[in-house]
mmCIF file of C-alpha atoms and ligand atoms in Angstrom:
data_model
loop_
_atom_site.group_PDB
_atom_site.id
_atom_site.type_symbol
_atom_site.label_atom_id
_atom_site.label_comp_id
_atom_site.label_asym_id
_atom_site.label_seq_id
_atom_site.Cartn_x
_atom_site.Cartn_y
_atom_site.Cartn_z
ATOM 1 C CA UNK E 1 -16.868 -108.738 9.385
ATOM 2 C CA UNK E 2 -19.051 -106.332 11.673
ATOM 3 C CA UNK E 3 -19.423 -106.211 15.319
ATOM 4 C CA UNK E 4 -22.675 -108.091 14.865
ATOM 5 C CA UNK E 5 -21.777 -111.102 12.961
ATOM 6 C CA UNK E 6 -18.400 -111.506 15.131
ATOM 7 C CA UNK E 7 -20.822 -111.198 18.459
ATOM 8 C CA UNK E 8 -22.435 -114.449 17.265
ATOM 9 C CA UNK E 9 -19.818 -116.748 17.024
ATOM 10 C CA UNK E 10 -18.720 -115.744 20.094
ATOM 11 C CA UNK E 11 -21.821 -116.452 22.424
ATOM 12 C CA UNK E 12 -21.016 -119.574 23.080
ATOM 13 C CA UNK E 13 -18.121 -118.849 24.287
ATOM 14 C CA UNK E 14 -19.598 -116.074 26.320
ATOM 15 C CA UNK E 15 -22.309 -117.838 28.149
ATOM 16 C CA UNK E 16 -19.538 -120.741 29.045
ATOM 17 C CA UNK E 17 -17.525 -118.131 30.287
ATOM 18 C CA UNK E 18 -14.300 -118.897 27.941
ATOM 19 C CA UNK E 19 -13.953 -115.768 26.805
ATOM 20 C CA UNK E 20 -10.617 -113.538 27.890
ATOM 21 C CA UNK E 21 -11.343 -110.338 29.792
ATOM 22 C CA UNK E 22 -10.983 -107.773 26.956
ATOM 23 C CA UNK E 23 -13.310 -109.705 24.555
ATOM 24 C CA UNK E 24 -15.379 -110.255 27.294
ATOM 25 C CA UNK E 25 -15.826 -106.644 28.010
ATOM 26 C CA UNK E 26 -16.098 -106.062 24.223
ATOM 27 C CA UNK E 27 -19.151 -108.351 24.133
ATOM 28 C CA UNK E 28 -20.662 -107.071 27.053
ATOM 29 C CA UNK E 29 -20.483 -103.532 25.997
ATOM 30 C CA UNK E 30 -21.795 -104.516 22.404
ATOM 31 C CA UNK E 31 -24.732 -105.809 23.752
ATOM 32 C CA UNK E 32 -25.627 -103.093 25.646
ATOM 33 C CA UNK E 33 -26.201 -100.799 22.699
ATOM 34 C CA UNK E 34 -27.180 -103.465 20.313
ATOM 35 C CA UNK E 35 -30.760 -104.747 20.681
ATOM 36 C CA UNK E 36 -30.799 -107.537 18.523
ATOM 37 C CA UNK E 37 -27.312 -108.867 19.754
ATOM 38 C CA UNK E 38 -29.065 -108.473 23.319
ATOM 39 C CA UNK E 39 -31.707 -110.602 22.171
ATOM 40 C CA UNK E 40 -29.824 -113.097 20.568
ATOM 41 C CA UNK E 41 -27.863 -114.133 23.811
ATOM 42 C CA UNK E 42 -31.262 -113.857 25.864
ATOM 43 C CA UNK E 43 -32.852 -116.381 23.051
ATOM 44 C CA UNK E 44 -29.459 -118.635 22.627
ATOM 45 C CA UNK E 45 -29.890 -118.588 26.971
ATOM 46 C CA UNK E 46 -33.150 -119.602 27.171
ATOM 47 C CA UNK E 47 -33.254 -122.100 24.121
ATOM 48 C CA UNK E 48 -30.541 -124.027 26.269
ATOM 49 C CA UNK E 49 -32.766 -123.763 29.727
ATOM 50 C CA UNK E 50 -35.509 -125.108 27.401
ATOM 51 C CA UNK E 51 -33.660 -127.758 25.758
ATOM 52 C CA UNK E 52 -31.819 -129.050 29.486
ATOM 53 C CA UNK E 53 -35.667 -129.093 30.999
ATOM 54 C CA UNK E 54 -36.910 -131.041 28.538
ATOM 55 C CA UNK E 55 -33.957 -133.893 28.806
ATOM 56 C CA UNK E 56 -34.601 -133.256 32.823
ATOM 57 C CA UNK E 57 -37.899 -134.362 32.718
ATOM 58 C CA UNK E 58 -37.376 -137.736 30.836
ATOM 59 C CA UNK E 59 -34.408 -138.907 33.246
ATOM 60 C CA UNK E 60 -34.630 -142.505 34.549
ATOM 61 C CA UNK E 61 -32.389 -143.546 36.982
ATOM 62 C CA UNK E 62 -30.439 -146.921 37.213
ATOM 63 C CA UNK E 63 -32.455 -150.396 38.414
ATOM 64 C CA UNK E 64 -30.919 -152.319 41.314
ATOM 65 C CA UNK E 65 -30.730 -154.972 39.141
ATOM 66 C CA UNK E 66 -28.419 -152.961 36.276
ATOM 67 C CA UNK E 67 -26.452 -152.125 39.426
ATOM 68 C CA UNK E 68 -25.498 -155.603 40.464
ATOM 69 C CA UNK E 69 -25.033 -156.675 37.378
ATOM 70 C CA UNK E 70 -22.091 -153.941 36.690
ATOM 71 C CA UNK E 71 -20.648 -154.403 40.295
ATOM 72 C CA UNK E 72 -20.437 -157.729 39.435
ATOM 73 C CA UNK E 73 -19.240 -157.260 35.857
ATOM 74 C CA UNK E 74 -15.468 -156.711 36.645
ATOM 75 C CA UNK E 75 -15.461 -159.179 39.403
ATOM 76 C CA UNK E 76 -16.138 -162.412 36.842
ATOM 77 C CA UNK E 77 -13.718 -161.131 34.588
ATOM 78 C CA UNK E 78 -10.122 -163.278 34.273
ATOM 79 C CA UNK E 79 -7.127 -160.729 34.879
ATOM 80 C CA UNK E 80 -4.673 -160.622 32.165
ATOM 81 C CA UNK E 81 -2.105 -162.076 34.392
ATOM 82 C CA UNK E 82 -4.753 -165.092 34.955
ATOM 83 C CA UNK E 83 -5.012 -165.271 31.775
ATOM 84 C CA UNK E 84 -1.430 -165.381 30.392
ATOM 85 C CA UNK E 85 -0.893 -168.196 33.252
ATOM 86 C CA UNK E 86 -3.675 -170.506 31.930
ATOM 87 C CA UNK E 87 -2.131 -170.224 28.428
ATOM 88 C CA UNK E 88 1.448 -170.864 29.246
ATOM 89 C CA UNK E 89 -0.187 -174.379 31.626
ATOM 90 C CA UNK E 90 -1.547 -174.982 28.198
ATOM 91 C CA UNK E 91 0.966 -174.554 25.947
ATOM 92 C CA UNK E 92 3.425 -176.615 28.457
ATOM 93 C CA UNK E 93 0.406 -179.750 28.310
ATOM 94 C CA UNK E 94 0.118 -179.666 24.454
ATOM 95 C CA UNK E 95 3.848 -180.319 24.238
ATOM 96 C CA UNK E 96 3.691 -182.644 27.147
ATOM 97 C CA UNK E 97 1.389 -184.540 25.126
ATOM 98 C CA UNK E 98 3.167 -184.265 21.975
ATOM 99 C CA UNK E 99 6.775 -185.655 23.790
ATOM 100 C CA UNK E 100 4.459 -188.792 25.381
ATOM 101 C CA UNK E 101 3.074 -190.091 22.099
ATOM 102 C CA UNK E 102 6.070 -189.429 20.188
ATOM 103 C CA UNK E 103 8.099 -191.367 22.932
ATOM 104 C CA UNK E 104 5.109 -194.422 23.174
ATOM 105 C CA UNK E 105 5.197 -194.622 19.280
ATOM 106 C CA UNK E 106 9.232 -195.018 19.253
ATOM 107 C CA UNK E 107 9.736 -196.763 22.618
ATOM 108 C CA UNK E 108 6.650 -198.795 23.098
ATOM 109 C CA UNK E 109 4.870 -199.832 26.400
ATOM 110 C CA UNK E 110 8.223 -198.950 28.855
ATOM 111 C CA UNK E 111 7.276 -194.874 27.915
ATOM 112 C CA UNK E 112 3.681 -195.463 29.322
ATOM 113 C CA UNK E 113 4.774 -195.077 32.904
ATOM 114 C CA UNK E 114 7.415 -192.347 32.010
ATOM 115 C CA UNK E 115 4.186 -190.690 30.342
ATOM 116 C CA UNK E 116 2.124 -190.855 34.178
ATOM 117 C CA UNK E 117 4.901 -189.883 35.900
ATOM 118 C CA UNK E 118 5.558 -186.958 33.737
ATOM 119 C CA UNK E 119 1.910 -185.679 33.794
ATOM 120 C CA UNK E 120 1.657 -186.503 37.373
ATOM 121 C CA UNK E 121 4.493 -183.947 38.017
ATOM 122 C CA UNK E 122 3.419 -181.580 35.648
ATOM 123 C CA UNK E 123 -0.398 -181.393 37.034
ATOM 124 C CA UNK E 124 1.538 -180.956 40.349
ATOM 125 C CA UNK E 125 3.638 -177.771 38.803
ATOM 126 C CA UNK E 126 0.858 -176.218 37.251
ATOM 127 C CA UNK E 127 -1.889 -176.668 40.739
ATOM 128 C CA UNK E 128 0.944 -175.211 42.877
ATOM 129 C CA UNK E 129 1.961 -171.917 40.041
ATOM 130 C CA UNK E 130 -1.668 -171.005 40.578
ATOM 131 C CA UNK E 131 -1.753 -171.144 44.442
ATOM 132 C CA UNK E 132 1.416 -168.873 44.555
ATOM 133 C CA UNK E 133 0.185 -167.094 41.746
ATOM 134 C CA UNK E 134 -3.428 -166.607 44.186
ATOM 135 C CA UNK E 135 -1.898 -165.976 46.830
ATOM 136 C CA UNK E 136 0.287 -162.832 45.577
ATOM 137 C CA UNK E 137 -3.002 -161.445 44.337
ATOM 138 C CA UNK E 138 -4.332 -161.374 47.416
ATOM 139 C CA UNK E 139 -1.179 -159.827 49.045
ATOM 140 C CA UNK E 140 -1.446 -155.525 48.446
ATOM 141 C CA UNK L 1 -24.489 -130.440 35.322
ATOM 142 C CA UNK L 2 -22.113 -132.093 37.507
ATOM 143 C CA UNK L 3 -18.458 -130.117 38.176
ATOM 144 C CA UNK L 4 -16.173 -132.489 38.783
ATOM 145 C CA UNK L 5 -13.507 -131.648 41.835
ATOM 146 C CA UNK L 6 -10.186 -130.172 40.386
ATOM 147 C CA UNK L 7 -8.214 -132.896 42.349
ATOM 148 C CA UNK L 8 -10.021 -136.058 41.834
ATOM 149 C CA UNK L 9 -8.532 -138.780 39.682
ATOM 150 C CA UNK L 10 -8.737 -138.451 35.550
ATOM 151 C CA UNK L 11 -10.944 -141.278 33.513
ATOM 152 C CA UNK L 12 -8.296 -142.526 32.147
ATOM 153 C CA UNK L 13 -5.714 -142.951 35.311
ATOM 154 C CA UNK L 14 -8.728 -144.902 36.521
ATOM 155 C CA UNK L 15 -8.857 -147.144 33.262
ATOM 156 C CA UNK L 16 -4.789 -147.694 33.391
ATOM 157 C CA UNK L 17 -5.271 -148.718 36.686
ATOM 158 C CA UNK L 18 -8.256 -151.185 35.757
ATOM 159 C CA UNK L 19 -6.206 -152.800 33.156
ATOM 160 C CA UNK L 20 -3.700 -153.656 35.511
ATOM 161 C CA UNK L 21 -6.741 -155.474 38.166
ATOM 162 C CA UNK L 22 -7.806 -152.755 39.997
ATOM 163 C CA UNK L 23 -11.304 -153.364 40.604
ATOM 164 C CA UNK L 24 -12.221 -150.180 42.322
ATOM 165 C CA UNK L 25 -11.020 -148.412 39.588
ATOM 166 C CA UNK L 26 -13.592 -150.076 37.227
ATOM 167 C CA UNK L 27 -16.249 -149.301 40.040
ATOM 168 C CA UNK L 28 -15.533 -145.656 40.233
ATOM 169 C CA UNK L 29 -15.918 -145.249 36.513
ATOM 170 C CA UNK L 30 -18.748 -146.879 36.553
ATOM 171 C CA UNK L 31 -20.444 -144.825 39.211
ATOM 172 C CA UNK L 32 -19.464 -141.852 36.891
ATOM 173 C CA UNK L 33 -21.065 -143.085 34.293
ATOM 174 C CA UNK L 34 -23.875 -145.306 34.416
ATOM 175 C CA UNK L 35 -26.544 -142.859 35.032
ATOM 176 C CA UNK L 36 -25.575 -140.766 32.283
ATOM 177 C CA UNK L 37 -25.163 -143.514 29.714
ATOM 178 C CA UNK L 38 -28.330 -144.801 30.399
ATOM 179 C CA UNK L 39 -30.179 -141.866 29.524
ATOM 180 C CA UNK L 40 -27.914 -140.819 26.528
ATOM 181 C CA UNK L 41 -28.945 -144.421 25.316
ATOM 182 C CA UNK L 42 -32.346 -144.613 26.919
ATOM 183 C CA UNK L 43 -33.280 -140.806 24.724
ATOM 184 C CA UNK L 44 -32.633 -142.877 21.617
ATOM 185 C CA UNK L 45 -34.383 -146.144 21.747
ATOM 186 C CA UNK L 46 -37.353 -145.169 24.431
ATOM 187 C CA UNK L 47 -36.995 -148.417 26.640
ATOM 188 C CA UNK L 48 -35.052 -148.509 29.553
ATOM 189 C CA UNK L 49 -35.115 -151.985 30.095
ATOM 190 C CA UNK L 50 -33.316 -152.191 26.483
ATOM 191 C CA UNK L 51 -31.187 -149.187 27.659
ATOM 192 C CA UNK L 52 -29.788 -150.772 30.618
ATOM 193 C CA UNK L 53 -29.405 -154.123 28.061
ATOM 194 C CA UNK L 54 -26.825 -151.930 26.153
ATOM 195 C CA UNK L 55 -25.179 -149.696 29.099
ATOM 196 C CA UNK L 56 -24.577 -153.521 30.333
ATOM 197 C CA UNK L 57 -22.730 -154.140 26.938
ATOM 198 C CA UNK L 58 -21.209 -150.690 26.648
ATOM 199 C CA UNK L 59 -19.461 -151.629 30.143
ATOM 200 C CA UNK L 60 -18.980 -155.474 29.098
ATOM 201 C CA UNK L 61 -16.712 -154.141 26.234
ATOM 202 C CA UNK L 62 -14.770 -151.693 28.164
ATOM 203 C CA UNK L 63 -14.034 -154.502 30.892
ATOM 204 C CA UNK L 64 -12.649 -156.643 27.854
ATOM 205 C CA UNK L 65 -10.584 -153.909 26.226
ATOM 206 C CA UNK L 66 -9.381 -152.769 29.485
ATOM 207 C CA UNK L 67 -5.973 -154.978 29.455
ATOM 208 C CA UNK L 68 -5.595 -153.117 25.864
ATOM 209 C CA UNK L 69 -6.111 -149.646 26.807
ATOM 210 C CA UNK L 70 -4.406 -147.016 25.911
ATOM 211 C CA UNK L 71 -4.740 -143.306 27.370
ATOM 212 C CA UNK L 72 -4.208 -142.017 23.527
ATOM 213 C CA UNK L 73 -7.668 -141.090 23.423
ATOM 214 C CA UNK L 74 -10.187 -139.211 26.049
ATOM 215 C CA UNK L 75 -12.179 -142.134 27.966
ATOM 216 C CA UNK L 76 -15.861 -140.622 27.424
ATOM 217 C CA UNK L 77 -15.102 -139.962 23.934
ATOM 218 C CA UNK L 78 -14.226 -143.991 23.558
ATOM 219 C CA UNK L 79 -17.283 -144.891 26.098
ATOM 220 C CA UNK L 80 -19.586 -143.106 24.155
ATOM 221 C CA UNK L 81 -18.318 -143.871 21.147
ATOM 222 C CA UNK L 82 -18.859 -147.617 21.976
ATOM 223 C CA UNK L 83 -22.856 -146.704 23.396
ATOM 224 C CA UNK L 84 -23.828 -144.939 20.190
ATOM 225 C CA UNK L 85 -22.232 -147.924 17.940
ATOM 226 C CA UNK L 86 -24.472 -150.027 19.939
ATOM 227 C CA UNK L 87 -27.550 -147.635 19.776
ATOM 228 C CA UNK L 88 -26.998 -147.372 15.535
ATOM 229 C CA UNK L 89 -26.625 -151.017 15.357
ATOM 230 C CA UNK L 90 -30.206 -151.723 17.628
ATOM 231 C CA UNK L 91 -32.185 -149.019 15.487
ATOM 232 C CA UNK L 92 -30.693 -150.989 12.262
ATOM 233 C CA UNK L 93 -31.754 -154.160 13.581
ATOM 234 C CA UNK L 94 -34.690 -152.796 14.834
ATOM 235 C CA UNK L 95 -36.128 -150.672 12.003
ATOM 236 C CA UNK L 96 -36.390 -152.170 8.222
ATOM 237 C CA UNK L 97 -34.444 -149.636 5.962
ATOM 238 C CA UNK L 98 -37.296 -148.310 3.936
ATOM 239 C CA UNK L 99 -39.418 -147.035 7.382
ATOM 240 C CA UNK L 100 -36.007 -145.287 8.973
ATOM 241 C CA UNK L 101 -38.014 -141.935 8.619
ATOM 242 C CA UNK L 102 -40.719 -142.855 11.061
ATOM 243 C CA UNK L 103 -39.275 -141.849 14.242
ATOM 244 C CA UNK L 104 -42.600 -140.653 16.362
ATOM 245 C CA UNK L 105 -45.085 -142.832 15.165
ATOM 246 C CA UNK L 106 -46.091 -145.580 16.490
ATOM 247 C CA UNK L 107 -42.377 -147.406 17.293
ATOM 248 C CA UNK L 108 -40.664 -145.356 19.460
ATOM 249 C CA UNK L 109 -43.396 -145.423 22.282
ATOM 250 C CA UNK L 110 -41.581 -145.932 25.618
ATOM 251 C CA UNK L 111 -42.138 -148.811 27.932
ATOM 252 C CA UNK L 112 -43.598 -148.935 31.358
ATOM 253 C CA UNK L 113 -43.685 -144.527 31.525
ATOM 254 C CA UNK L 114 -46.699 -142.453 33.544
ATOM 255 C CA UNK L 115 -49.036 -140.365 31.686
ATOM 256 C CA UNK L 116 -47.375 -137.228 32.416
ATOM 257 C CA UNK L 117 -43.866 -138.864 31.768
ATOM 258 C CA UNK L 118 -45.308 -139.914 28.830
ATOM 259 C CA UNK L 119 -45.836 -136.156 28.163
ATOM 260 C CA UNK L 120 -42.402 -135.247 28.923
ATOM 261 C CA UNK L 121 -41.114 -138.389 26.758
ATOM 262 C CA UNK L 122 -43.013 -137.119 23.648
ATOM 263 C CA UNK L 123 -42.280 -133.600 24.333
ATOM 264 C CA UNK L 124 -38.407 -134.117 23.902
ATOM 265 C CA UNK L 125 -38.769 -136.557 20.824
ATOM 266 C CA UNK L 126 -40.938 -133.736 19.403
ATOM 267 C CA UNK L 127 -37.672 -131.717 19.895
ATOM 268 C CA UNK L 128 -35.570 -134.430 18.600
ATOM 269 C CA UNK L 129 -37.284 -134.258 15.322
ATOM 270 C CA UNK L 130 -36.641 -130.355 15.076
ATOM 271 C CA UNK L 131 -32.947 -131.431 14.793
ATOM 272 C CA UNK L 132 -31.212 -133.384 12.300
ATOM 273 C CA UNK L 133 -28.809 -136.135 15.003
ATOM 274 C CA UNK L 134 -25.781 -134.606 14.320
ATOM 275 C CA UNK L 135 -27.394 -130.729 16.316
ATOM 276 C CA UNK L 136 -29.302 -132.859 18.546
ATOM 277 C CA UNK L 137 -25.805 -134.588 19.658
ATOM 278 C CA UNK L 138 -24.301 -131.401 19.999
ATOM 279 C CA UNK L 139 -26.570 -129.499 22.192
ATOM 280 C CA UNK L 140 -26.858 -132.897 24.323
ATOM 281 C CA UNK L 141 -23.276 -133.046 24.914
ATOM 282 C CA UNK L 142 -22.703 -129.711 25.385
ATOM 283 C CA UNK L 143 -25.224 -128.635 28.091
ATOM 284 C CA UNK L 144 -26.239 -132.125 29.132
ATOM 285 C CA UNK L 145 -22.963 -134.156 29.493
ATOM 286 C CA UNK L 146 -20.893 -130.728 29.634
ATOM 287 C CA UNK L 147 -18.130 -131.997 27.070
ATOM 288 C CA UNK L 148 -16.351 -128.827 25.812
ATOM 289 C CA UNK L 149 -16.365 -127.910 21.900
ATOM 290 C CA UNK L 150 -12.711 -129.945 21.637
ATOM 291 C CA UNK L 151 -14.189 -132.568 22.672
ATOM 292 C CA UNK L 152 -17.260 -132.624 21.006
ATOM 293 C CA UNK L 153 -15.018 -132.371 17.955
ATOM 294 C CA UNK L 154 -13.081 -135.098 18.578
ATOM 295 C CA UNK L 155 -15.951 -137.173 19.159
ATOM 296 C CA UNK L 156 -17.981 -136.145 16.169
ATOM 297 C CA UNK L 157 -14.279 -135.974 13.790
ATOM 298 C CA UNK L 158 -15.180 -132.309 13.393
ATOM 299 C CA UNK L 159 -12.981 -128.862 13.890
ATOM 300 C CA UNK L 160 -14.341 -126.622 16.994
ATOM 301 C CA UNK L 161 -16.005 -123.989 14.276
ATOM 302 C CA UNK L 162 -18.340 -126.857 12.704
ATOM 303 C CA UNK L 163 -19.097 -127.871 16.596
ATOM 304 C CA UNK L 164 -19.843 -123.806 17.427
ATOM 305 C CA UNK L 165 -22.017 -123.882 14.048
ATOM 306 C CA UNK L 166 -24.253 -126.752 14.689
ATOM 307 C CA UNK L 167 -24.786 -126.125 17.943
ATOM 308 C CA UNK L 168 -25.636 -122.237 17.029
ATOM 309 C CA UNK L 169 -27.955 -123.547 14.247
ATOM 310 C CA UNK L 170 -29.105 -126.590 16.851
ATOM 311 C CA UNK L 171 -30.384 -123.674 19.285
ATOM 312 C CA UNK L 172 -31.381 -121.288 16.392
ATOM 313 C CA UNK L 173 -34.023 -124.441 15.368
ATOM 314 C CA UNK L 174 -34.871 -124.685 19.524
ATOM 315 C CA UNK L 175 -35.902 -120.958 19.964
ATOM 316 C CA UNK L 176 -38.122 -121.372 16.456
ATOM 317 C CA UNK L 177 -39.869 -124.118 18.566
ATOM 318 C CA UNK L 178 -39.955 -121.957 21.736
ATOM 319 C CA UNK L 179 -41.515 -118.878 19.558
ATOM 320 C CA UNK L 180 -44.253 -121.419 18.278
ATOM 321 C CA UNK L 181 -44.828 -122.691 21.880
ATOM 322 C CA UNK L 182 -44.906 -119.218 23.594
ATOM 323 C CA UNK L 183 -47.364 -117.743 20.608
ATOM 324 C CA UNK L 184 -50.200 -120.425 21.611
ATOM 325 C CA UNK L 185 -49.753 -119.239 25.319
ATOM 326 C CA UNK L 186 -52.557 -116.113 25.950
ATOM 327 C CA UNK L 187 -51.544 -112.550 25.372
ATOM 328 C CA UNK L 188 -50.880 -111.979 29.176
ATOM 329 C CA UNK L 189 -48.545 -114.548 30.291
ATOM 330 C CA UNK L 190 -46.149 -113.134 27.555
ATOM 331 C CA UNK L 191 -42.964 -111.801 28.898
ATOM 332 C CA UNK L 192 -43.197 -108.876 26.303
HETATM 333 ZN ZN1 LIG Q 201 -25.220 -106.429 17.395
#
């Protein structure tokens, strides 16, 4: 490979300033006695200037309206803890339900008011979980 | 291009903290972000309302995710990932199959622009079209997002050298333009 080709693959490198000190100097002095090398960093350069002020010039910035909307975004958003709460309350009320009708089926009318009772205190578990569960949140 | 300070807090630190309910967290990346999104997304599909449609849904799907996140990957690679999915799937929807070679004509005119932005608007997709997406992406995420080549390669599923290539070709393509541009200007205002 000759000095020329290898220059190339390394401008990139060279106008990002990644290159280490001796190939740096290498480069540097290569282009001083090479023209076309010379002009192929100056061209590579200014192709990038070019390219960056065209992109500038189309740049829109944000609405207040996209802003709200992604301030508010996170906000709405059930926390995994929330969420893993409201499913375990579930779970516990399916089988609730399950245990009542199996229990009215075998035991007749008597399980009805075991049934109220037992939802009444479960309703009761579940409201007061989510008020400790709130107010930890809100605790740093 | 924006240099980030050496000491501030990584993209993904902020998105571990997000997924456990830090709200701030989600806030900060945002403000990192939004901006840029917008126009990576707003270049491709010319309208910012329907630009700021799909930054919304870009974000919408991080928030989701964010319980799930893991720092395996880089953030931005994942974010942008996520925008250009979105981006693909519009022009699909948007553009019947057999037209998908029609980019400046007629659909792609942007919404609500100025004359002269108008100008500027056209001037870039007139660049766009010098570049197959692949170089365009490249040079845009090098010098406009300031990725670096490893990351550019991760994002594209390419090695560093096809990155270097593409973007060497990308520019090689850009200074044809500039040659054609800078012949039309009058023998005096040449730099040579
Ligand atoms: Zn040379």
């Amino acid at each position: 490979m000759n000095d020329c080709q290898n220059l190339q693959e390394l401008i990139d490198d060279y106008l990002s300033d990644q290159l280490p000190d001796f190939a740096k100097h290498r480069f540097e002095n290569h282009i001083r006695r090479c023209v076309n090398c010379a002009r192929l960093v100056n061209e590579y350069q200014q192709a990038a200037e070019m390219f960056c002020e065209a992109v500038a010039a189309t740049r829109v910035e944000s609405s207040l309206q996209l802003k709200y909307k992604l301030e508010t975004m996170a906000t709405k958003q059930v926390k995994p803890e929330q969420r893993r709460l409201q499913t375990t309350i579930l779970i516990i009320g399916l089988i609730a339900i399950l245990i009542s009708v199996t229990s009215i089926s075998i035991f007749g009318v008597v399980a009805i008011k075991f049934s109220i009772i037992f939802f009444a205190s479960l309703l009761l578990l579940s409201l007061s979980a989510r008020f400790v569960f709130q107010k930890a949140r809100k605790s740093p | 291009m924006l240099l980030r300070k050496e000491n501030a807090i990584s993209d993904e630190t902020l998105m571990l903290r997000f997924g456990r309910g830090d709200e701030s967290a989600f806030q900060e990346l945002v403000g990192r972000y939004r901006d840029r999104l917008l126009n990576f997304i707003y270049r491709r599909l010319s309208s910012v309302e329907l630009a700021e449609d799909l930054v919304q849904e870009t974000f919408l799907r991080v928030v989701n995710a964010a319980s799930r996140y893991q720092a395996t990957a880089k953030f931005n690679t994942w974010l942008y990932t996520i925008a250009l999915n979105l981006v693909r799937n519009e022009v699909a929807r948007r553009r019947p199959p057999s037209c998908s070679l029609e980019m400046a004509n007629g659909e792609a005119v942007p919404v609500g622009l100025s004359i002269e932005n108008l100008i500027d608007f056209h001037r870039l997709q007139s660049l766009m079209q010098e570049l197959t997406e692949d170089h365009f992406l490249v040079v845009e995420l090098s010098f406009i997002e300031g990725w670096t080549n490893q990351q550019i390669a991760d994002f594209m599923g390419c090695s560093v050298g096809t990155v270097k290539s593409r973007k060497f070709h990308a520019l090689k393509e850009l200074r044809k333009r500039m040659g054609v541009q800078s012949e039309r200007l009058p023998e005096s205002s040449r730099a040579n």
